[in-house]
Coordinates of C-alpha atoms and ligand atoms in Angstrom, one line a residue:
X1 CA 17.8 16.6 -17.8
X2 CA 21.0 14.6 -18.7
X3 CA 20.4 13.0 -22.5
X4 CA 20.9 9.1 -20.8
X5 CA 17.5 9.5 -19.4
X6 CA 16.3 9.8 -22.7
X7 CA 14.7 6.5 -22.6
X8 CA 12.6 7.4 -19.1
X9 CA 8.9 8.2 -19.2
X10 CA 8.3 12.1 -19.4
X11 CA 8.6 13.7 -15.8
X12 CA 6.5 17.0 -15.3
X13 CA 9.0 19.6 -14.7
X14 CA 6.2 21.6 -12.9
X15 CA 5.9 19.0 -10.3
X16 CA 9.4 17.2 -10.1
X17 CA 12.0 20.5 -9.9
X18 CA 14.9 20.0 -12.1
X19 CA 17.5 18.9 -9.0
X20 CA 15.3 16.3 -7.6
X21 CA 15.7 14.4 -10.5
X22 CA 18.5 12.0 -9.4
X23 CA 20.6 10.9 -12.7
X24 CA 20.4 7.5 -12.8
X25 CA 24.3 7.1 -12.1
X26 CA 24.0 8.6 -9.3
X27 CA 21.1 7.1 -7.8
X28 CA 22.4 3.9 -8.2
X29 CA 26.2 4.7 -6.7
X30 CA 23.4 5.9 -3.6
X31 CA 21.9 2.6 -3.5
X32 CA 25.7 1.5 -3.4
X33 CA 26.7 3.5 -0.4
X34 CA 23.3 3.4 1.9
X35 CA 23.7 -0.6 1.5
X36 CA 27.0 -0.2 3.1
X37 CA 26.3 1.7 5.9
X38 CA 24.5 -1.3 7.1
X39 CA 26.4 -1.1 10.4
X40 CA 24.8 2.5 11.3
X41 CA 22.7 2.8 14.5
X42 CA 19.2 3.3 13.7
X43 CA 19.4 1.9 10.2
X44 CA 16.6 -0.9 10.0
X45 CA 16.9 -4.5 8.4
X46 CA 20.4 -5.5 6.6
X47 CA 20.1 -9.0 6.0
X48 CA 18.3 -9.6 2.6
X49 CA 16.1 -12.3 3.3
X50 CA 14.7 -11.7 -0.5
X51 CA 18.3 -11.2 -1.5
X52 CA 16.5 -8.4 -3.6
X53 CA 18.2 -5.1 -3.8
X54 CA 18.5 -3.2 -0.4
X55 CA 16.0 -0.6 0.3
X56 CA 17.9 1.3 3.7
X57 CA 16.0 3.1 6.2
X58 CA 15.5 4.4 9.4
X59 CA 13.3 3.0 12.3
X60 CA 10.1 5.6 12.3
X61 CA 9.8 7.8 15.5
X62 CA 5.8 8.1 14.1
X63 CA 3.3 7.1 17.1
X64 CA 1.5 4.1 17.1
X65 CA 4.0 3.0 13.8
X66 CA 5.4 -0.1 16.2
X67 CA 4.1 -3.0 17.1
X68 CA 5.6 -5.6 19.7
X69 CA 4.2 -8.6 17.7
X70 CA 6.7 -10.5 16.1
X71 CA 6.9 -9.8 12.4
X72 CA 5.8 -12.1 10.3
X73 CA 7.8 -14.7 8.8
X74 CA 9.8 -13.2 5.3
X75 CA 9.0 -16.7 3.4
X76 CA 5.4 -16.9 4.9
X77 CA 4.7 -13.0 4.0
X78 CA 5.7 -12.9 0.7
X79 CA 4.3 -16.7 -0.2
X80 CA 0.6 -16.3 0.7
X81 CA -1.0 -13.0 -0.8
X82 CA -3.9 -11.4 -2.3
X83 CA -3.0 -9.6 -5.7
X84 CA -6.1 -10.8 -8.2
X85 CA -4.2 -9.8 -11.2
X86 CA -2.2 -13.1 -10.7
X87 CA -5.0 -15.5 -9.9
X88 CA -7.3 -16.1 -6.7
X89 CA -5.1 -18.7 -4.9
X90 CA -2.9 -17.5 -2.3
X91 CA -0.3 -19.1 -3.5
X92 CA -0.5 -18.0 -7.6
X93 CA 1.2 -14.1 -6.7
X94 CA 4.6 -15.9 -6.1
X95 CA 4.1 -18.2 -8.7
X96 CA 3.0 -15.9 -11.3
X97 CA 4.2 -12.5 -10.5
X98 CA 7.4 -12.6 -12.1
X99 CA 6.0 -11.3 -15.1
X100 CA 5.2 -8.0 -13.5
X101 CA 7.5 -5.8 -15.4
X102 CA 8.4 -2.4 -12.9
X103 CA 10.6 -0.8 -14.3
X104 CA 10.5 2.0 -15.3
X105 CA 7.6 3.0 -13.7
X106 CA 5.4 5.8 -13.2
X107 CA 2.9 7.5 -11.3
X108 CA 0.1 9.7 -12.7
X109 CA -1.3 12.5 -10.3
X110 CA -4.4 13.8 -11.4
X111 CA -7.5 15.4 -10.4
X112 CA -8.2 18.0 -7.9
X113 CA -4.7 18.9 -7.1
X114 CA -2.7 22.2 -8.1
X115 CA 0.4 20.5 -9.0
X116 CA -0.9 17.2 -11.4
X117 CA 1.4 15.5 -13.4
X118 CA 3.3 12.2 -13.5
X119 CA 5.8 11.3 -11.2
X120 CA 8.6 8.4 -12.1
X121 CA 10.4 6.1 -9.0
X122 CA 13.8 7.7 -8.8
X123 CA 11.4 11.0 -7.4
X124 CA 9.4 9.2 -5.5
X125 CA 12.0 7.5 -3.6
X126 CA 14.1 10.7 -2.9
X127 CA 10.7 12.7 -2.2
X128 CA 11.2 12.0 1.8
X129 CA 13.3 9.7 4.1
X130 CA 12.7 6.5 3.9
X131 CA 11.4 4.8 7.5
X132 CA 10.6 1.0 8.8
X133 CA 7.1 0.6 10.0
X134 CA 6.5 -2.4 11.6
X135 CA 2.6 -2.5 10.7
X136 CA -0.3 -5.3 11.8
X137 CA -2.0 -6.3 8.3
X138 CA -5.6 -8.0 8.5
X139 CA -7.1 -9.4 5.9
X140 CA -10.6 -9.3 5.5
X141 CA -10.8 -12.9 5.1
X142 CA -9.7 -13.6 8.7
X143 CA -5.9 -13.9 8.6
X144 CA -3.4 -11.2 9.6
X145 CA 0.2 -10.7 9.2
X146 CA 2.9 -8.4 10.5
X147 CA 5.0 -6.5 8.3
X148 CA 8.3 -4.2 8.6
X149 CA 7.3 -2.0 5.8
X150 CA 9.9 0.4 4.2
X151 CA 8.3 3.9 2.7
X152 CA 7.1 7.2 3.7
X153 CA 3.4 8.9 5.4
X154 CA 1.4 9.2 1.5
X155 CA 0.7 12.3 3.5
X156 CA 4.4 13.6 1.8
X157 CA 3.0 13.8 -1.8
X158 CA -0.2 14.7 -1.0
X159 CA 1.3 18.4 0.3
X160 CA 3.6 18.1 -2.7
X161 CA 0.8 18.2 -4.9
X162 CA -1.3 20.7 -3.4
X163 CA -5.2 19.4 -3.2
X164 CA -7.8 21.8 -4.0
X165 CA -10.6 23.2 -1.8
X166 CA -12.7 20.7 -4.0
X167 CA -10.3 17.8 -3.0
X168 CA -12.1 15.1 -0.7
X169 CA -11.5 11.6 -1.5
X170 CA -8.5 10.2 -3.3
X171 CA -8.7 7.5 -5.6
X172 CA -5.6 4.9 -6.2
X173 CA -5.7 3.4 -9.8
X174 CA -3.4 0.4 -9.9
X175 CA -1.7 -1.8 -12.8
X176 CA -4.1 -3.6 -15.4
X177 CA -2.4 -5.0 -18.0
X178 CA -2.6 -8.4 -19.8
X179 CA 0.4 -8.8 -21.1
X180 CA 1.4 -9.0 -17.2
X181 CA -1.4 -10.1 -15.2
X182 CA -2.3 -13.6 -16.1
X183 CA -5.6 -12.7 -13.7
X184 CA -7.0 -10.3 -15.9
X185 CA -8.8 -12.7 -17.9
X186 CA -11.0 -13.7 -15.2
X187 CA -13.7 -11.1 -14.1
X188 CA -13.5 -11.7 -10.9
X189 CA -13.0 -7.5 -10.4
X190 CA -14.0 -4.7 -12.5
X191 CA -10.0 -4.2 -13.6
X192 CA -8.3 -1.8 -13.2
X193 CA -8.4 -2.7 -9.1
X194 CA -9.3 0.9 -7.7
X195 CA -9.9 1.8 -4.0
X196 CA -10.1 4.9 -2.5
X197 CA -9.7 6.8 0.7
X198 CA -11.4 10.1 2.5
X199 CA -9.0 13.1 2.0
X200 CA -8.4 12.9 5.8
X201 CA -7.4 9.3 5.8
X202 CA -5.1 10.2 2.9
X203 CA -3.0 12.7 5.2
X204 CA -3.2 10.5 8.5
X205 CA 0.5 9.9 8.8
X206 CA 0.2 6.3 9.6
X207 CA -1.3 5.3 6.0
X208 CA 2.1 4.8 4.1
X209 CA 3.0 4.6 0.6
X210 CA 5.5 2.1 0.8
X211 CA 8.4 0.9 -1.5
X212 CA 9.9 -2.1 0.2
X213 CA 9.5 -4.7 3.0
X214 CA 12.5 -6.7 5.5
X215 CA 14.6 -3.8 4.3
X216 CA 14.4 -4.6 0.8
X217 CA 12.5 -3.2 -2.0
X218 CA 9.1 -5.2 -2.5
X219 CA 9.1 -8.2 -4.2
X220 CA 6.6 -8.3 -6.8
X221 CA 3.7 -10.5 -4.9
X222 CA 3.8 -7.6 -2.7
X223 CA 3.2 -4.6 -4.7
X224 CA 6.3 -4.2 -6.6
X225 CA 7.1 -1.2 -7.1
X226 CA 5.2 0.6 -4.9
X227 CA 1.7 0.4 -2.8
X228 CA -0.4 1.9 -0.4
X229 CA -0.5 0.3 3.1
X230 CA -3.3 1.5 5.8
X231 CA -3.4 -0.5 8.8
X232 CA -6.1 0.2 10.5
X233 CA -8.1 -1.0 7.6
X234 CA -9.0 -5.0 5.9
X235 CA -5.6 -5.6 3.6
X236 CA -7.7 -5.3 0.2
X237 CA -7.8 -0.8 0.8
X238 CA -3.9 -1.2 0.6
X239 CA -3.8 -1.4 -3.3
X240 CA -0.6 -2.7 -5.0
X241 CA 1.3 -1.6 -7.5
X242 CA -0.4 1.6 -7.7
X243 CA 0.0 3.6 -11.7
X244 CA -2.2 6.7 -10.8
X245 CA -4.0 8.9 -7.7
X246 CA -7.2 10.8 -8.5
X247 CA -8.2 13.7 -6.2
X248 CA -11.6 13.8 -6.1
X249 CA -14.9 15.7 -4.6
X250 CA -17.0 12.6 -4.4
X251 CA -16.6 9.6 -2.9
X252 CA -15.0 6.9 -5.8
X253 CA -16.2 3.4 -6.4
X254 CA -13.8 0.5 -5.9
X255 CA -13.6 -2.6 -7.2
X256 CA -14.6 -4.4 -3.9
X257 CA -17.6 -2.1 -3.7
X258 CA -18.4 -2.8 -7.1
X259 CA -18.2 -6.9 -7.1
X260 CA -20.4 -6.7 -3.8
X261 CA -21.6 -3.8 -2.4
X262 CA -23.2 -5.6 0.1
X263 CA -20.1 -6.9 2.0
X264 CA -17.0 -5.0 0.9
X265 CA -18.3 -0.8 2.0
X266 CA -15.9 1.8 1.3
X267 CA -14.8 2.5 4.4
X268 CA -13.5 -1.0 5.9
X269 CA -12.2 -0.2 8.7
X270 CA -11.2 -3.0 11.1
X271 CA -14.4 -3.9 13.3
X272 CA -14.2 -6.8 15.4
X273 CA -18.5 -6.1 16.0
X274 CA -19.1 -5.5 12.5
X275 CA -19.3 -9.2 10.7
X276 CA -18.9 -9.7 7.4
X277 CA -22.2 -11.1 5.9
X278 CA -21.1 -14.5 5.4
X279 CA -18.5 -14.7 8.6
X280 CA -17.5 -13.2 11.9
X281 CA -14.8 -10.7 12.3
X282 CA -14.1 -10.9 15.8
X283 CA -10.9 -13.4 15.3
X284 CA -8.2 -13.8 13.0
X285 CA -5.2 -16.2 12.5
X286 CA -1.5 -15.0 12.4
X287 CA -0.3 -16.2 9.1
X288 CA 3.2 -18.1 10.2
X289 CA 1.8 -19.0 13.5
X290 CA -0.9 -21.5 11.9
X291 CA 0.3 -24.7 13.8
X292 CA -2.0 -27.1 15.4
X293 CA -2.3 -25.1 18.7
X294 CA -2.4 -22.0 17.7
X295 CA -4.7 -19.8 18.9
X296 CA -6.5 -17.7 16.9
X297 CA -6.4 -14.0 18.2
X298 CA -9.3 -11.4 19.2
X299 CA -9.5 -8.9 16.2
X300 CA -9.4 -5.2 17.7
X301 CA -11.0 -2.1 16.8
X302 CA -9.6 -0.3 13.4
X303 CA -7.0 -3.4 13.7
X304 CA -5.6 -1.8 17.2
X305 CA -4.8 1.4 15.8
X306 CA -8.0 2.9 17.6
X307 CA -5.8 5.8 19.5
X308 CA -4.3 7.1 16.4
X309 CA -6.8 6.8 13.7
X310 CA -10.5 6.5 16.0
X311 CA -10.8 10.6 15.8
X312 CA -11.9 10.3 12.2
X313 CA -15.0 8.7 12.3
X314 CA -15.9 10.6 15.7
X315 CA -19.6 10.6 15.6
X316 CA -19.8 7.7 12.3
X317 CA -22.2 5.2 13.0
X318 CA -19.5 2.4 12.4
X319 CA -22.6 -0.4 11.7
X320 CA -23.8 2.1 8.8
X321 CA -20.4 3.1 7.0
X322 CA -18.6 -0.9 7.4
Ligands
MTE1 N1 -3.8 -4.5 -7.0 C1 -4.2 -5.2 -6.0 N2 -3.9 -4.8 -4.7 C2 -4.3 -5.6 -3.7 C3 -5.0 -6.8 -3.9 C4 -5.2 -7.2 -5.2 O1 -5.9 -8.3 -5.5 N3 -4.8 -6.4 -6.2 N4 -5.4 -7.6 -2.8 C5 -5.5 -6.9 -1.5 C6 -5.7 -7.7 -0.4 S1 -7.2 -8.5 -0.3 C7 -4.8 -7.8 0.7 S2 -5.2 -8.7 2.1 C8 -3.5 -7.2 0.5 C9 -2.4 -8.3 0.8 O2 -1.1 -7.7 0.8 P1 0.1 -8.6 1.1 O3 0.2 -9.6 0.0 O4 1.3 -7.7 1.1 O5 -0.1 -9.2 2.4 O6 -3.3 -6.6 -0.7 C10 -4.4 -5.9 -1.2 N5 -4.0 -5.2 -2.4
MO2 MO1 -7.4 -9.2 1.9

């Protein structure tokens, strides 16, 4: 490992093979040369509506990945969020956010996997090719979005890592620190903000661990430096700013589940015919599309992404497991 990484977190050599560690020269004069290929076919967003550095990719060939909706607005996506750890208000992750200190980062892998360890950014960007997903997000709370994420199917370090027979949930651990997060001080969640998934939902190709958003690396509000984004579920499964993933034989608590077990239930899949205890489900409102006339649109089943994810809870009484 050359001696100018010296001042990196520890990467385990068992999981991160000496020549997919990218010295850090190099990785940046890579960032240099894929942000000036912005004229290649194929190659999603150029234009830097953060202006934050470029995060290049191509547009996914995944099924169901698309959608034809238009995507949400980069200023109203990235100005109205969930992300406790910086207050309740929608408005308080742009505000307060900037504290959120990612780099350098890492990533602990633990648990029922043959390959644990702890995995730092410059290997998890270059562990697979980085795609645009234009995704549908719905918020629990009645308001959806539409996001061109950038990233990669989670699915990609889960093989990398090599779950156990014993392996059936995974568990994603994200930041908690008060230093950074002005909203830790409030109990509001049991902090550290966990959530989990079934192994199989883990490995469904749509769920996506993604790095960036409009073709540049995620702004802090969002998840910087990386988080987990599954569509077909309500927005809160899709933790942000993730520091660890747990494999796991039982089923994990989260901190939803935990503040109100009564409303949040593990599985959370989109269901326009399950309500919420205190509010319907059936509609939602497009965040950027809020005017005076707008409509507010029919929610759909697992958030439309029924004929790609719906095989998983074949025979799940969908009432019972919310
Ligand atoms: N760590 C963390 N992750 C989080 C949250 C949070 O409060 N803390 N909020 C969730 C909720 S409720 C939603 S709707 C989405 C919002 O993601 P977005 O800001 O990218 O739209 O993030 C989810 N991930
Ligand atoms: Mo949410």
């Amino acid at each position: 490992m050359p001696k100018d990484r010296a001042y990196d977190p520890p990467v385990s050599s068992e999981i991160t093979p000496r020549q997919v560690v990218l010295d850090r020269r190099q990785l940046m004069q890579g960032a240099a040369a894929l942000a000036a290929m912005t004229a290649l076919p194929g190659l999603a967003q150029s234009a830097r509506p953060g202006k934050l550095a470029p995060l290049p990719a191509v547009k996914t060939t995944l099924a169901g990945a698309l959608t034809m909706d238009k995507p949400t607005p980069y200023a109203d996506a990235t100005s109205y969020n969930n992300f406790y750890e910086f207050g309740t208000d929608k408005a308080d992750p742009a505000r307060a956010a900037g504290t959120l200190k990612t780099s350098p980062w890492t990533v602990v892998v633990e648990g029922e996997v043959r390959k644990p360890g702890t995995w730092d950014m410059e290997s998890l960007l270059k562990l697979s090719a980085m795609e645009e997903r234009v995704y549908r997000l719905r918020c629990v709370e009645g308001w959806s979005m539409v996001i061109p994420w950038v990233g990669y199917s989670l699915a990609e370090l889960v093989k990398r890592v090599e779950p156990t027979g014993n392996a059936k949930f995974v568990q994603f651990v994200t930041l908690a620190d008060r230093a950074q997060m002005p909203g830790l001080r409030s109990a509001v969640l049991d902090w550290p903000y966990v959530e989990g998934l079934r192994l199989d939902e883990a490995l469904h190709p749509l769920t996506m661990l993604a790095f960036g958003m409009y073709g540049e690396v995620l702004p802090n509000q969002n998840g910087a430096p990386l988080r987990l984004v599954v569509p077909w579920k309500y927005g809160f499964k899709s933790g942000k700013s993730i520091v660890r993933i747990r494999f796991l034989e039982r089923q994990p608590k989260t901190s939803w589940e935990t503040s109100a077990s009564s409303e949040y239930g593990f599985y959370s899949n989109v269901n326009p015919q399950v309500d919420h205890p205190r509010w319907s489900q059936a509609t939602e409102r497009r965040i950027g599309e809020d005017g005076l006339f707008a409509k507010k649109r029919p929610t759909l089943l697992f958030n439309g992404y029924e004929p790609q994810v719906g095989q998983l809870y074949a025979g799940m009484d969908l009432k019972r497991f919310f």
